[in-house]
Coordinates of C-alpha atoms in Angstrom, one line a residue:
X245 CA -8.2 43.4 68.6
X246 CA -9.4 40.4 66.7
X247 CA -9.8 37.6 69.0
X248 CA -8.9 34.1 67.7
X249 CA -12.7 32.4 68.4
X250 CA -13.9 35.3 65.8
X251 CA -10.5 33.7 63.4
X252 CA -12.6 30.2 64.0
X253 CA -16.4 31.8 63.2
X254 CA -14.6 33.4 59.8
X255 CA -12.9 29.9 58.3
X256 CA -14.9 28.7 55.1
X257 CA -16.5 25.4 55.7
X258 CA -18.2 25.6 51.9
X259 CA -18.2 22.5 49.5
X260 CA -15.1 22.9 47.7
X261 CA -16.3 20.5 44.9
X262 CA -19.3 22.2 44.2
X263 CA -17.7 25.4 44.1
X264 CA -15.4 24.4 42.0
X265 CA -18.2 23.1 39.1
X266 CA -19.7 26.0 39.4
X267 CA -16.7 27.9 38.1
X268 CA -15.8 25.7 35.9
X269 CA -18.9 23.9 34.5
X270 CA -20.2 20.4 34.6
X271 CA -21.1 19.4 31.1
X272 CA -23.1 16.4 30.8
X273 CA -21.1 13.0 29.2
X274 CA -20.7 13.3 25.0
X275 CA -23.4 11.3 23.8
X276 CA -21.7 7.6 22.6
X277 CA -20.5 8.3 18.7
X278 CA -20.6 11.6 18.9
X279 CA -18.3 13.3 16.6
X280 CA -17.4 16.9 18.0
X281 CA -13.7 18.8 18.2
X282 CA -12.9 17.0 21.6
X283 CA -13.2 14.0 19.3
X284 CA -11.6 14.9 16.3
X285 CA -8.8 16.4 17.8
X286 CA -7.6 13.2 19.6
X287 CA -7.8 11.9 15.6
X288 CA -5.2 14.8 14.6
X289 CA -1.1 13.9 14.4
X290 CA 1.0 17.0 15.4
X291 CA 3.8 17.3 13.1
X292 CA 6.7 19.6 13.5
X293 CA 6.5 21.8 11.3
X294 CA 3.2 23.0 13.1
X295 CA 0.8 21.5 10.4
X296 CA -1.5 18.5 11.2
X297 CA -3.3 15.2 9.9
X298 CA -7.1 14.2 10.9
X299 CA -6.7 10.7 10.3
X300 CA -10.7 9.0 10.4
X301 CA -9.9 5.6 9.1
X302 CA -13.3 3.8 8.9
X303 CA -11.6 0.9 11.0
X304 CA -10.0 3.2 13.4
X305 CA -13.4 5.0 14.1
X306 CA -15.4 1.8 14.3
X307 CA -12.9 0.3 17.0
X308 CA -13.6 3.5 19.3
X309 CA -17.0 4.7 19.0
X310 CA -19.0 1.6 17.0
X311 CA -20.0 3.5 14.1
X312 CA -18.4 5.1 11.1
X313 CA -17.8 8.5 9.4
X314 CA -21.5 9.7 7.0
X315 CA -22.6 12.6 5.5
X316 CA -24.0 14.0 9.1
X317 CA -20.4 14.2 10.1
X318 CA -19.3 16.2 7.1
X319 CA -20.3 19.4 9.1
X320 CA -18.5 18.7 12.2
X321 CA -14.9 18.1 10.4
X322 CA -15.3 21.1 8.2
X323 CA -16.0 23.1 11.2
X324 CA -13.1 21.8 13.2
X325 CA -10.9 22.2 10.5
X326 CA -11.2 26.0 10.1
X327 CA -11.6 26.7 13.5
X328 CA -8.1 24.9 14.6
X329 CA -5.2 26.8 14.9
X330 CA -3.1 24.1 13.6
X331 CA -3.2 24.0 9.6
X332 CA -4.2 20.4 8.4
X333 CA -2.8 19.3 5.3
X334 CA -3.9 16.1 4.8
X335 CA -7.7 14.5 5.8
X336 CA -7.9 10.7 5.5
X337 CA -11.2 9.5 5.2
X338 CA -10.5 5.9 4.3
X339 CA -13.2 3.1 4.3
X340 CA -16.2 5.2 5.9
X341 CA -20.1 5.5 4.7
X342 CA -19.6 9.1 2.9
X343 CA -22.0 9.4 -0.1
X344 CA -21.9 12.0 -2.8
X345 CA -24.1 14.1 -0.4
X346 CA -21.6 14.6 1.6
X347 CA -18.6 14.7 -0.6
X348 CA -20.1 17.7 -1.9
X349 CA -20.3 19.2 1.5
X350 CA -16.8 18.6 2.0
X351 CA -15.7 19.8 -1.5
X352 CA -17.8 23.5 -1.0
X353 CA -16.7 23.8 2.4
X354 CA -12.9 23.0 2.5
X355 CA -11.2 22.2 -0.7
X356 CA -12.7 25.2 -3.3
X357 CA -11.7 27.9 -0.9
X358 CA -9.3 30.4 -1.3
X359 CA -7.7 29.9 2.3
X360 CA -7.8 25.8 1.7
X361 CA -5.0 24.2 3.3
X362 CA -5.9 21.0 2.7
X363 CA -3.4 19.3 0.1
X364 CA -3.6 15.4 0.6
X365 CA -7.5 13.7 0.5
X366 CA -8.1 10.0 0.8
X367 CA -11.8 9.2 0.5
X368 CA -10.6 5.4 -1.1
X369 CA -13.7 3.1 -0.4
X370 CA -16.6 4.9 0.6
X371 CA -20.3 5.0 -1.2
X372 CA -19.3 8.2 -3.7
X373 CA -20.1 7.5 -7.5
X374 CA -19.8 9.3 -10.7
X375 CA -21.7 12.8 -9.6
X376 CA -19.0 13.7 -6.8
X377 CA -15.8 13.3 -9.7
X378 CA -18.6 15.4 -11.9
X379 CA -18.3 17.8 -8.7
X380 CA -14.3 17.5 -8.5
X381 CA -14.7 18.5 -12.4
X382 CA -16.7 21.6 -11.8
X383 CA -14.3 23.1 -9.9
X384 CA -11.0 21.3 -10.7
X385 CA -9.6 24.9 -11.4
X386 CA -10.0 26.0 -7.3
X387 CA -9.0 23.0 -6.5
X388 CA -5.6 22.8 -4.8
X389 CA -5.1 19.2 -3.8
X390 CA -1.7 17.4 -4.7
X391 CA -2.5 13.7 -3.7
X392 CA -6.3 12.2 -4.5
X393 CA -7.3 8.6 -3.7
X394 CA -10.8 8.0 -4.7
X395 CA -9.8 4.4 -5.0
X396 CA -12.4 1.5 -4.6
X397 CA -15.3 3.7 -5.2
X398 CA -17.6 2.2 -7.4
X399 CA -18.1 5.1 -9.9
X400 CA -19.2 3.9 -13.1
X401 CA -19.0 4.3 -16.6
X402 CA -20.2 8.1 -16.5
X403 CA -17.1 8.9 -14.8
X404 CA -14.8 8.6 -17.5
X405 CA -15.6 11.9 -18.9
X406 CA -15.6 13.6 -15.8
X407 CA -11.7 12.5 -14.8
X408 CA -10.6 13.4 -18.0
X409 CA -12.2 17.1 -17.5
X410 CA -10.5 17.1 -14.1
X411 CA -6.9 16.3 -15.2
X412 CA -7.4 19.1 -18.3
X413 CA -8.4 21.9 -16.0
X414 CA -6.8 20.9 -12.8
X415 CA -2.5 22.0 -12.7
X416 CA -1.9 21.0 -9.1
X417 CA -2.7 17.1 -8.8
X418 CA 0.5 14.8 -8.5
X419 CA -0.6 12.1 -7.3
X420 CA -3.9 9.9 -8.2
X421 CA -5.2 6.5 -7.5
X422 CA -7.9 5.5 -9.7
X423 CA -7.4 2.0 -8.5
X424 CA -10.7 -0.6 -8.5
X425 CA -13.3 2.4 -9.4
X426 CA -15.4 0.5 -12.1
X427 CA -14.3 1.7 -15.7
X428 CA -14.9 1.0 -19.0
X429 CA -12.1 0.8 -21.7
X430 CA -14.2 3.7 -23.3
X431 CA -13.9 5.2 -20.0
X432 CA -9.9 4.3 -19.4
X433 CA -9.5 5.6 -23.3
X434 CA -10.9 9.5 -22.3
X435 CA -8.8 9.2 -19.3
X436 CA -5.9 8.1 -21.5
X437 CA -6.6 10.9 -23.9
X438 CA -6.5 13.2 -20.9
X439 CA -2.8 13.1 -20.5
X440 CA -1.6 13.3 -24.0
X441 CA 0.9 15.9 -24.0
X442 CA -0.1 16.7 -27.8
X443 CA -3.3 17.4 -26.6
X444 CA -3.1 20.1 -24.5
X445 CA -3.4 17.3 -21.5
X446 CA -2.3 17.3 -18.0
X447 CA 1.2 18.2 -16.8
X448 CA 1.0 17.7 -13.2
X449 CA -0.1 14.0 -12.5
X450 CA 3.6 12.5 -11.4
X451 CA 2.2 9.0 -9.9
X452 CA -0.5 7.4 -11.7
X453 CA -2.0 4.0 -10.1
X454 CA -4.4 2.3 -12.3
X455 CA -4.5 -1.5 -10.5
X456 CA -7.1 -3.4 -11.0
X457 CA -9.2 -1.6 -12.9
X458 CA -10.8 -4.8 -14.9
X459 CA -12.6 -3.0 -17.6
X460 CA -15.7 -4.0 -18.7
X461 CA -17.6 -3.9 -22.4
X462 CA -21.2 -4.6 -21.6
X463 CA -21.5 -7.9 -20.2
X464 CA -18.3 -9.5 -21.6
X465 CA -15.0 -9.6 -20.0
X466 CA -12.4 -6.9 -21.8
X467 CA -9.1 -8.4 -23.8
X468 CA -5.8 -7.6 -21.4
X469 CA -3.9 -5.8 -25.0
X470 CA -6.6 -3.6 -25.4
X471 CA -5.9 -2.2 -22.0
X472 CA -2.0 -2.9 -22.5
X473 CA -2.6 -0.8 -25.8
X474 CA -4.2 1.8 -23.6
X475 CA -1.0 2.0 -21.2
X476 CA 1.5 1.8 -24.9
X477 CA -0.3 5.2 -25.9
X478 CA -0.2 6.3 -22.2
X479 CA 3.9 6.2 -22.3
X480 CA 4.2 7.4 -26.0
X481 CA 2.0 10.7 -25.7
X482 CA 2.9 11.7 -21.9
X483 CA 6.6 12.7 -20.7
X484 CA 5.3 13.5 -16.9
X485 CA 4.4 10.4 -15.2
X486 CA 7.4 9.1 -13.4
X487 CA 5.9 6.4 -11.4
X488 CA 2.7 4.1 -13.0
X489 CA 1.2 1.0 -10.6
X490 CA -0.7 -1.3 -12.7
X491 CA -1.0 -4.5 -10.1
X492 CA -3.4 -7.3 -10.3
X493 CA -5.1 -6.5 -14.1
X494 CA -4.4 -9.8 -15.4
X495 CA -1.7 -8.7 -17.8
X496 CA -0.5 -12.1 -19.8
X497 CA 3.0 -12.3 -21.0
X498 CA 2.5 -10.9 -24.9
X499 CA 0.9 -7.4 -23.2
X500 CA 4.0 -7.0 -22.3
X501 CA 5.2 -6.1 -25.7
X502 CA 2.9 -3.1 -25.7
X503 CA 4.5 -2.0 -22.6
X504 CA 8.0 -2.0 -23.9
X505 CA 6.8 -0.4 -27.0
X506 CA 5.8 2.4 -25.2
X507 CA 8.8 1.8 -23.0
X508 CA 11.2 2.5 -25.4
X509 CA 9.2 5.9 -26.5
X510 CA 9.1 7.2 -23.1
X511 CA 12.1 9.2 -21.1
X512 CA 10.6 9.7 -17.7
X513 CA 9.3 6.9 -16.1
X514 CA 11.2 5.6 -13.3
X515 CA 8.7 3.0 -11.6
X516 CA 6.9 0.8 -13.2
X517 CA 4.6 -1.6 -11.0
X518 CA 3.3 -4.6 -12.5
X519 CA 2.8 -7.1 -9.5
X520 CA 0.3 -9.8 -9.1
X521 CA -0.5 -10.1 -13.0
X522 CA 0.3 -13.0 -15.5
X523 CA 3.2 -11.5 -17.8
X524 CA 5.4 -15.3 -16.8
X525 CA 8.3 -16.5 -18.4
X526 CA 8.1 -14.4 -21.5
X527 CA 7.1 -11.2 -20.2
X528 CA 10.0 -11.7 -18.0
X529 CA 12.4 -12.3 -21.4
X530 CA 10.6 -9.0 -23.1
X531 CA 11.3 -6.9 -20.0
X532 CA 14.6 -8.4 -19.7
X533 CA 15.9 -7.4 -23.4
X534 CA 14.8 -3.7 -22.7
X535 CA 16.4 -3.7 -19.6
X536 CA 19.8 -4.5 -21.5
X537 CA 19.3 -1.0 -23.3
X538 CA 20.0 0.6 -20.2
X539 CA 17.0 2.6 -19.9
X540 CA 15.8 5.3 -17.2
X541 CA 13.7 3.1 -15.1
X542 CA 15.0 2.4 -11.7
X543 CA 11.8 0.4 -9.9
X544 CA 10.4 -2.6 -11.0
X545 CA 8.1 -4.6 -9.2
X546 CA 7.0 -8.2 -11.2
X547 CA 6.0 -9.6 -8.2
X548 CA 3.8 -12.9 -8.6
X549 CA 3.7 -13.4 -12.2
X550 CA 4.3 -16.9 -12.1
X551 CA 7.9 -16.3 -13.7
X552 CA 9.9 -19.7 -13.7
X553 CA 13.6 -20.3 -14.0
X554 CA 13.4 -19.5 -17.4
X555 CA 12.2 -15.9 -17.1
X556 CA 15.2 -15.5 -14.2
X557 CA 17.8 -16.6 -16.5
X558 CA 16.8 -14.3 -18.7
X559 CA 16.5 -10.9 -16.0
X560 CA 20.0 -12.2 -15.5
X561 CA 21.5 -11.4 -19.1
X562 CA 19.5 -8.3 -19.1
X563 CA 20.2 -6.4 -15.1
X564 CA 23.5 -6.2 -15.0
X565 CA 23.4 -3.4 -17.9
X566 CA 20.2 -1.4 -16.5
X567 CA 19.9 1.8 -13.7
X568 CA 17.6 -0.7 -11.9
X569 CA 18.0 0.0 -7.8
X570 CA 15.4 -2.2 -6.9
X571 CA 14.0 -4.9 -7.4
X572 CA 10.6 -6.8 -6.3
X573 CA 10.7 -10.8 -7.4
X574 CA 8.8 -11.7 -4.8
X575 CA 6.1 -14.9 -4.6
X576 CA 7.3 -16.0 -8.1
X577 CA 8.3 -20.3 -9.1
X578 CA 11.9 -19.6 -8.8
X579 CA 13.6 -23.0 -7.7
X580 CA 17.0 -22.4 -6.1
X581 CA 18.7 -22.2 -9.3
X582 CA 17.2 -19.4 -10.1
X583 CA 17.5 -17.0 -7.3
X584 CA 21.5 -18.0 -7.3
X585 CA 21.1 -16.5 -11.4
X586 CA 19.5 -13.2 -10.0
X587 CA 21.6 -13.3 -7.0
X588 CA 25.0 -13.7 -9.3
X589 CA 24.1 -10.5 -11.1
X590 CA 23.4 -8.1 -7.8
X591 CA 26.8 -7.0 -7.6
X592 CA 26.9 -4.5 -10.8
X593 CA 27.6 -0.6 -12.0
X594 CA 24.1 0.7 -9.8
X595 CA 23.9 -0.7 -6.3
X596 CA 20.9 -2.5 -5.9
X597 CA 19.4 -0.5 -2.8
X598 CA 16.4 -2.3 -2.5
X599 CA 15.3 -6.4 -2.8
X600 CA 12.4 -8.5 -2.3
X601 CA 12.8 -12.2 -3.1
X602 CA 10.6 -14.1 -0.6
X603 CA 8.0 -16.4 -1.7
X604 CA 10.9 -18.2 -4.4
X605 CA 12.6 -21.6 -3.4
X606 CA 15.6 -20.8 -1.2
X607 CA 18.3 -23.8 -0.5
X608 CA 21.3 -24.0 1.8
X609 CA 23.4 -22.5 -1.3
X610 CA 21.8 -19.5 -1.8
X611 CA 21.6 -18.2 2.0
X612 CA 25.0 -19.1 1.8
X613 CA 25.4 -16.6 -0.9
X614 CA 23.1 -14.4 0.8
X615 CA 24.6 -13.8 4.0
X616 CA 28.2 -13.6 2.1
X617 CA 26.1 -10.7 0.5
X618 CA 25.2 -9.0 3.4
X619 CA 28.4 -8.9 5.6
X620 CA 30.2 -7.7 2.6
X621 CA 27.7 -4.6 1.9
X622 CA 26.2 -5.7 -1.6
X623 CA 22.9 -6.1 0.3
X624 CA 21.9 -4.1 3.2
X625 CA 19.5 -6.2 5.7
X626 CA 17.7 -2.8 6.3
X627 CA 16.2 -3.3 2.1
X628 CA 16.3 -6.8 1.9
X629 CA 13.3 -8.9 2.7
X630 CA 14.7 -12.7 3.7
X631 CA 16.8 -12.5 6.9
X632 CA 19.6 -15.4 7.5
X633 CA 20.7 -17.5 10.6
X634 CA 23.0 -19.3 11.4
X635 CA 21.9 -22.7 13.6
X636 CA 23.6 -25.4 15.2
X637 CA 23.9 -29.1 13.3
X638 CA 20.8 -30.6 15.3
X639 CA 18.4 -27.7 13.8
X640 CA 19.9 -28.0 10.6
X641 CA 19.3 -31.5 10.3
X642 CA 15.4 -30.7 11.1
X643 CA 15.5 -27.6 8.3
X644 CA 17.2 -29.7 5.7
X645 CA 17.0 -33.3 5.7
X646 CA 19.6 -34.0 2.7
X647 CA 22.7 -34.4 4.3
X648 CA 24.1 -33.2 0.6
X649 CA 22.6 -30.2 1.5
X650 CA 24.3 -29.1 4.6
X651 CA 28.0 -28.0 4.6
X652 CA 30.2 -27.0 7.4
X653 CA 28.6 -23.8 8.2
X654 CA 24.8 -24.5 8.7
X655 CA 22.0 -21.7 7.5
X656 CA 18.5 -21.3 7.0
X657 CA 16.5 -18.3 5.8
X658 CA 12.9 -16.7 7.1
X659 CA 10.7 -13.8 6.2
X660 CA 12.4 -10.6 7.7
X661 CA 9.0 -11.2 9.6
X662 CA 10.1 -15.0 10.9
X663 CA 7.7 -17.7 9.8
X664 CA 10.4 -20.2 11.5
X665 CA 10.1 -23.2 9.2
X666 CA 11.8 -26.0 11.3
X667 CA 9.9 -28.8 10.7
X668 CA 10.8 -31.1 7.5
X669 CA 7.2 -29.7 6.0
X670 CA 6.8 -28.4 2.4
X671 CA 4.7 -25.6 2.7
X672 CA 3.5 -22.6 0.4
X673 CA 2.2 -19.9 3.1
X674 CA 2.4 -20.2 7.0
X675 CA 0.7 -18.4 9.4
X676 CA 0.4 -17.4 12.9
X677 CA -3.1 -17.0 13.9
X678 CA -4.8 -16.8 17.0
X679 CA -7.6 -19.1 18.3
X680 CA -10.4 -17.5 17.0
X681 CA -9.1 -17.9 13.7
X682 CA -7.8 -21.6 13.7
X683 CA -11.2 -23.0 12.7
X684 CA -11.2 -20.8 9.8
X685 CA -7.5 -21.5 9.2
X686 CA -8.2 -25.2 9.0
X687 CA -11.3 -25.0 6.6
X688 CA -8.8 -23.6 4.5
X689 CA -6.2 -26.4 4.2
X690 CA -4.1 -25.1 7.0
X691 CA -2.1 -27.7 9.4
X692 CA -1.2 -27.1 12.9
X693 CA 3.1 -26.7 12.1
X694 CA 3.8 -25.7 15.9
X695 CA 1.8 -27.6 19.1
X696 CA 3.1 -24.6 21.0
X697 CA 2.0 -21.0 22.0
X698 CA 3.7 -17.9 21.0
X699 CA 5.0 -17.2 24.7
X700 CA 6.5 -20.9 24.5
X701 CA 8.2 -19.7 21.0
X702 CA 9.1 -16.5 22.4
X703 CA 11.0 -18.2 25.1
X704 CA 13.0 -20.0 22.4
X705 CA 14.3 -17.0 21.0
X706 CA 12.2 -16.7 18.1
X707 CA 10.5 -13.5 17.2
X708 CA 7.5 -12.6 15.5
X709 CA 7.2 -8.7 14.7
X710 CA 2.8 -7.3 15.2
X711 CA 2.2 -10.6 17.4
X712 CA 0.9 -9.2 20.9
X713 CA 2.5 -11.4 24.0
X714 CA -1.2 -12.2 25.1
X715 CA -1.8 -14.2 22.3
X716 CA -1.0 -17.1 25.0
X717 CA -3.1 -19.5 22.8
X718 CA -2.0 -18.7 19.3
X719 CA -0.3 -21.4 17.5
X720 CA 1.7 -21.1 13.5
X721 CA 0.2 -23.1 11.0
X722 CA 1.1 -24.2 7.4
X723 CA -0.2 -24.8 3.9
X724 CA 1.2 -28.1 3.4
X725 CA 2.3 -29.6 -0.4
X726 CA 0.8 -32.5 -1.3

């Protein structure tokens, strides 16, 4: 018979801690920067469909770990890719230090194999030049990617030659972003070439960007028609691009009868991007006539072409016959009279799904107009950038000094994201910034429009969307009009 003292003698008394390390491990900390699985797998998204995204945005990396992605690193994602269950479809590798060292590692070790899974690369401003699209080239056949952004890399005049190889020998591309990479218009002519359909050229590419690509001969700046001509034979000799972004190339209003040239020859663009270039008041009256045609395109975007009255009175005559669904006016010279002529011809055989109009003059009358729009469904708030409210007389008197300009039901209009413009100030941009940035803000012409914090506006009921609530000493200010 077992006695209970000989229970007592038998009772482990060990170091439970210990013990358990020493079943379990006790690795030593990661070294600081260190990219490893553990890592890289907190920088995956999980999607449903049980495939994945690494997402190593430069910024995103540099917040964490102080430091971001090089050529070092290369082996280290490749490794983790293959070795995770989880099939990733898409890498982003956005504003990093990779080199064309590196890009080749990538390119031999995940995106040439047979058992590839990656379809989506973004490798947009990083240090690559000409030799890694000369790689891309080589094997453009084995290459399965859909979507390739290898924008704001500088990669030189060579590279012309190499992209246009890529896009003859590659069928699985459908999306590319050549934006801000450094060409040549002998370079942007091969790449033109490249997609002529009586040429034996690519068939794939369905979104084209080609934004600011500010084309140099030698030492002197290009011509804008050279390049419009460029983008005329583009549309004439390809019938597979459906969506083409050409922002902020300086386009001046007579390129824009190259574009509707090649307009008029083409069937299958839908979305054509010209924002942030000079077409004005004349471009606007160009693209207006051959919207009257009723063509195929559905998107336009002629944000901040410095279109007047004149070029809205125009897009007036010319919407109401088009398939146009949206619509991006945004940060033009429109006075009031203007938007009430685009806003007159919203209601028309294609509902306008989609509207940007911010940045234009916008008077009592139209947000009168606008908010009639929106509670009877011919704009949805959901698609529509400028949001309306409705304010009591005192407020009213602050937003609109006229009395002519008031009427019995009193309204002013914001950003969807609110700027809250209360004071009687003319302004052309506002901002809420916060006190770090208010030095900078002033050197710049900015004007204190608000004495008060964001908490203190909060508390007023006005909202400001991406503005954390510790921003206790952040304060809007203004552009002001002389």
């Amino acid at each position: 018979m077992v006695t209970n003292t000989a229970v007592k003698k038998k009772k482990c008394i060990c170091n439970k801690e210990e013990l358990l390390k020493k079943i379990t491990g006790d690795p030593p900390p990661l070294p600081i920067g260190e990219i490893n699985k553990i890592r890289l797998n907190l920088f995956t998204e999980r999607n449903s469909d049980g495939t994945g995204y690494l997402v190593l945005r430069g910024k995103d990396i540099h917040d964490r770990y102080k430091r971001r992605i090089k050529d070092l690193d290369i082996t280290a994602i490749y490794l983790y890719i293959r070795e995770i269950p989880r099939r990733i479809t898409k890498v982003d590798l956005c504003y990093n230090q990779i080199t064309d060292r590196g890009f080749f590692n990538l390119l031999k070790r995940l995106l040439i194999k047979g058992r590839s899974s990656i379809l989506d690369l973004n490798i947009m401003n990083n240090n690559i030049t000409y030799k890694s699209i000369e790689y891309l080239a080589q094997y453009a056949k084995y290459i399965k990617l859909k979507r390739l952004r290898i924008n704001g890399n500088d990669l030189g005049t060579d590279s012309g030659k190499f992209l246009a190889q890529l896009l003859k020998e590659n069928d699985t591309i459908e999306f590319l972003d050549l934006g801000e990479t450094g060409q040549t218009l002998t370079s942007v002519a091969e790449i033109m070439a490249a997609f002529r359909n009586d040429n034996d050229g690519n068939t794939t590419v369905k979104v084209l960007d080609l934004s600011r690509i500010n084309p140099l001969f030698n030492r002197y700046p290009y011509e804008t028609k050279w390049l419009a001509y460029h983008i005329e034979f583009l549309l004439e000799r390809n019938s597979n691009i459906i969506e083409l972004h050409l922002q902020k190339n300086q386009f001046i209003a007579h390129d824009m009868e190259y574009f509707v040239r090649g307009l008029r020859n083409n069937t299958t663009l839908r979305y054509l991007d010209l924002g942030f270039n000079r077409i004005g008041d004349y471009g606007a009256e160009l693209l207006a006539k051959y919207l009257s045609e009723a063509p195929q395109l559905i998107f336009i975007n002629i944000a901040g072409n410095g279109i007047h009255d004149i070029g809205a009175k125009a897009l007036s005559y010319g919407l109401p016959y088009s398939n146009v669904r949206a619509l991006d006016i945004s940060q033009n010279k429109l006075s009031n009279e203007g938007v009430l002529d685009l806003l007159y011809t919203i209601k028309k055989k294609v509902f306008l799904r989609y509207l940007n109009i911010w940045g234009n003059e916008l008077k009592h009358t139209s947000c009168e107009i606008i908010q009639r729009m929106l509670t009877s469904g011919v704009l949805d708030q959901s698609t529509f950038d400028v949001k309306i409210y409705e304010v009591d007389e005192v407020f009213c008197a602050a937003y609109y000094p006229n009395p002519a300009d008031r009427s019995k039901h009193f309204y002013y209009c914001e950003l969807e994201v609110p700027l809250c413009k209360a004071l009687d100030v003319k302004v052309t941009a506002t901002v809420f910034t916060a006190a770090a940035s208010q030095a900078v803000a002033k050197k710049a012409g900015f004007v204190d429009l608000f004495e008060i914090s964001y908490e203190e506006l909060a508390k007023k009921g006005f909202a400001f969307p991406g503005v954390e609530e510790d921003t206790k000493s952040s304060k809007l200010m203004a552009l002001v009009i002389n």
